[in-house]
């Protein structure tokens, strides 16, 4: 059975005081709620890089892991403003989001760049959460499967089976991110199943164990239905992860 992963993506939000109160509220409940069941979910917050030190310190010894929202495609050197995977590893980062649609759209990240980022993360033992997803235009043109397949293939092309087994995939339809529109559980499941079948063509064992998260306006009121789908192994949550009550409700739903 795949252990569910509930990952918050704070995006460019937060501040020292706000982070502390949000994390303290989360820790107070997560320690109680998630410690009981046999199959407990994994909980993660992906925070702005500048807050990694603060969040890693606050979360040390807790059941909530800390992750980043991006990593450089390069190892080190003259890349002003970039943050390397080695730097993330220094701050106890367990996960990093790569290929979020906002980075693909606003920072022109190609599938190949995203694949290099995943490689750099894995090099330092950090799990990349590889985001894939179609725009509304692509969905309406019937190209959803084709688009997500190309995005995933670029990553599969650079990873051997051992490395592939260590990634997480997040299906995030672009039209559902931050819009309040959610893919229905059936729509999401179709794409998740497609992604898993592509992975299975490469390696069936890896495909059966690899977690595929859903992201796109996941909220307390739709989380249960989405995560009840057989191929939805958790959520990547933007807006609702900034509110302790909402994020905790999603964790409970998992
Ligand atoms: C995201 O940014 O990854 C996301 C899913 O955002 P939201 O939950 O706000 O749609």
XYZ file of C-alpha atoms and ligand atoms in Angstrom:
264
model
C 0.000 0.000 0.000
C 1.268 3.442 -0.883
C 1.563 5.809 2.049
C -0.299 9.029 1.327
C 1.664 12.260 1.115
C 0.054 15.579 1.930
C 2.339 18.356 0.735
C 1.706 22.048 1.242
C 3.064 24.490 -1.301
C 3.256 27.885 0.364
C 4.358 29.539 -2.898
C 5.564 33.134 -2.308
C 3.691 33.550 0.959
C 4.682 33.668 4.590
C 6.849 35.654 6.952
C 8.784 34.832 10.101
C 5.896 35.440 12.500
C 3.195 33.921 10.300
C 5.293 30.799 9.605
C 5.842 30.208 13.282
C 2.187 30.414 14.206
C 1.090 28.249 11.251
C 3.671 25.544 11.971
C 2.958 25.537 15.696
C -0.751 25.074 14.997
C -0.011 22.243 12.568
C 2.428 20.497 14.880
C 0.030 20.647 17.815
C -2.554 18.632 15.866
C -0.423 16.491 13.584
C 1.484 14.994 16.500
C -1.812 13.779 17.952
C -3.787 12.902 14.817
C -1.209 11.262 12.635
C 0.593 9.206 15.244
C -2.297 6.814 15.862
C -3.243 4.962 12.673
C -1.156 2.130 11.345
C -1.040 3.656 7.863
C -0.368 7.266 8.703
C 0.097 9.902 6.068
C 3.287 11.740 5.493
C 3.002 15.504 5.915
C 5.241 18.050 4.224
C 5.434 21.806 3.818
C 7.320 23.267 0.850
C 8.343 26.730 1.924
C 10.129 29.667 0.279
C 13.887 28.995 0.322
C 14.606 31.929 2.589
C 12.497 30.310 5.332
C 14.031 26.834 5.134
C 16.328 27.408 8.103
C 13.541 28.765 10.275
C 11.074 26.024 9.302
C 13.627 23.207 9.590
C 14.442 24.392 13.098
C 10.797 24.723 14.136
C 9.899 21.324 12.682
C 12.956 19.433 13.981
C 11.778 16.267 15.743
C 8.197 16.682 14.539
C 6.210 14.539 12.094
C 6.140 17.299 9.492
C 8.893 17.377 6.895
C 10.217 20.461 5.191
C 10.782 20.864 1.478
C 11.622 23.495 -1.112
C 9.706 24.808 -4.110
C 12.480 24.767 -6.674
C 16.122 23.787 -7.185
C 18.762 24.702 -9.714
C 19.328 22.416 -12.699
C 23.058 22.997 -12.128
C 25.372 21.554 -9.527
C 27.143 24.773 -8.491
C 28.906 27.800 -9.931
C 28.079 31.038 -11.702
C 24.287 30.926 -11.592
C 23.325 34.095 -9.751
C 20.216 33.746 -7.652
C 20.017 29.966 -7.992
C 19.879 27.507 -5.105
C 21.608 24.146 -5.478
C 20.456 20.759 -4.237
C 23.487 20.634 -1.925
C 22.298 23.852 -0.290
C 18.813 22.404 0.178
C 20.297 19.255 1.693
C 22.138 21.426 4.229
C 18.740 22.580 5.483
C 17.277 19.105 5.991
C 15.121 19.331 2.877
C 13.536 15.957 2.134
C 11.571 17.038 -0.911
C 11.628 19.680 -3.605
C 8.903 20.605 -6.074
C 10.158 20.673 -9.667
C 8.304 21.780 -12.769
C 5.431 23.528 -11.017
C 3.240 25.063 -13.729
C 3.956 28.549 -12.402
C 7.664 27.990 -12.994
C 7.022 26.448 -16.395
C 4.850 29.441 -17.361
C 6.623 32.410 -15.760
C 10.208 31.155 -15.827
C 10.003 29.296 -19.125
C 11.158 25.983 -17.685
C 11.165 23.292 -20.346
C 10.577 19.578 -19.774
C 14.350 19.067 -20.151
C 15.187 21.675 -17.500
C 12.650 20.096 -15.150
C 14.282 16.699 -15.733
C 17.716 18.138 -14.892
C 16.304 19.617 -11.698
C 14.910 16.240 -10.709
C 18.342 14.704 -11.350
C 20.119 17.305 -9.233
C 17.707 16.743 -6.348
C 18.149 12.971 -6.466
C 21.925 13.356 -6.540
C 21.690 14.726 -2.995
C 19.047 12.258 -1.821
C 16.221 14.786 -2.074
C 12.944 13.516 -3.488
C 11.716 15.603 -6.427
C 7.965 16.132 -6.650
C 7.646 16.300 -10.422
C 4.629 18.368 -11.478
C 2.821 17.691 -14.728
C -0.463 19.043 -16.012
C -2.332 20.448 -18.952
C -3.727 23.930 -19.599
C -7.430 24.459 -20.206
C -6.752 24.927 -23.911
C -4.895 21.613 -24.063
C -7.678 19.816 -22.187
C -10.317 21.243 -24.483
C -8.258 20.148 -27.475
C -8.234 16.589 -26.092
C -4.484 16.697 -25.490
C -4.332 16.029 -21.752
C -2.842 12.529 -21.955
C -0.350 13.586 -24.617
C 0.860 16.624 -22.642
C 1.342 14.854 -19.327
C 3.008 11.916 -21.091
C 5.587 14.239 -22.691
C 6.284 15.971 -19.390
C 6.730 12.679 -17.554
C 8.733 11.082 -20.371
C 11.376 13.833 -20.202
C 12.013 12.916 -16.574
C 11.907 9.165 -17.210
C 14.469 9.637 -19.987
C 17.170 10.858 -17.602
C 16.522 8.497 -14.682
C 17.403 4.855 -14.273
C 14.900 2.560 -12.503
C 16.536 3.091 -9.114
C 16.232 6.856 -9.400
C 12.728 6.693 -10.874
C 11.573 4.736 -7.835
C 12.573 7.677 -5.630
C 10.431 10.378 -7.221
C 6.899 11.573 -6.535
C 4.690 12.768 -9.398
C 2.046 15.455 -8.957
C -0.751 15.812 -11.484
C -1.793 19.429 -11.405
C -4.187 20.558 -14.133
C -3.132 24.158 -14.713
C -6.742 25.309 -15.011
C -7.442 24.046 -11.487
C -4.545 25.744 -9.710
C -5.649 28.615 -7.501
C -8.908 28.939 -9.437
C -11.309 27.106 -7.154
C -12.045 24.735 -10.061
C -11.130 21.156 -9.249
C -10.874 18.198 -11.539
C -13.642 15.801 -10.547
C -12.333 12.677 -8.823
C -13.106 10.697 -11.992
C -11.280 13.167 -14.253
C -8.262 13.170 -11.960
C -8.265 9.386 -11.600
C -8.220 8.960 -15.395
C -5.034 10.995 -15.676
C -3.433 9.373 -12.640
C -4.139 5.930 -14.071
C -2.662 7.027 -17.390
C 0.492 8.290 -15.675
C 0.822 5.045 -13.748
C 0.429 3.022 -16.936
C 3.235 5.018 -18.554
C 5.429 4.317 -15.560
C 4.470 0.636 -15.721
C 5.645 0.418 -19.316
C 9.060 1.250 -17.934
C 8.886 -0.768 -14.713
C 5.788 -2.316 -13.163
C 7.147 -2.552 -9.643
C 8.236 1.074 -9.645
C 4.843 2.112 -11.035
C 2.930 0.238 -8.370
C 4.904 1.851 -5.566
C 5.339 5.388 -6.870
C 3.091 8.057 -5.386
C 1.054 10.285 -7.674
C -0.425 13.339 -5.937
C -3.304 15.462 -7.134
C -2.990 19.254 -6.988
C -5.410 21.981 -7.991
C -7.795 23.628 -5.545
C -7.810 20.661 -3.177
C -9.855 21.719 -0.156
C -11.328 20.046 2.934
C -14.633 19.556 1.132
C -13.243 17.695 -1.899
C -10.178 15.998 -0.393
C -11.927 12.832 0.801
C -13.466 12.068 -2.588
C -10.277 12.807 -4.499
C -8.067 10.750 -2.242
C -10.501 7.834 -2.277
C -9.554 7.258 -5.918
C -7.274 4.231 -6.366
C -4.413 6.086 -8.064
C -4.505 9.317 -6.035
C -1.872 9.005 -3.352
C -2.166 12.365 -1.682
C -2.262 16.033 -2.507
C -0.116 18.989 -3.404
C -1.953 21.844 -1.797
C -1.434 25.541 -2.416
C -3.966 27.995 -0.977
C -5.439 25.643 1.624
C -1.996 24.858 3.056
C -1.716 28.419 4.352
C -4.624 27.930 6.697
C -3.976 25.541 9.593
C -7.590 24.392 9.939
C -7.955 23.664 6.215
C -4.596 21.925 5.889
C -5.316 19.800 8.963
C -8.712 18.860 7.572
C -7.042 17.652 4.371
C -4.485 15.680 6.386
C -7.356 14.029 8.254
C -9.120 13.318 4.970
C -6.039 11.396 3.817
C -0.317 24.436 -6.265
O 0.136 25.555 -6.351
O 0.445 23.472 -6.381
C -1.747 24.280 -6.021
C -2.281 23.098 -6.164
O -2.423 25.396 -5.649
P -3.966 25.477 -5.155
O -4.167 24.374 -4.167
O -4.084 26.825 -4.527
O -4.803 25.322 -6.364
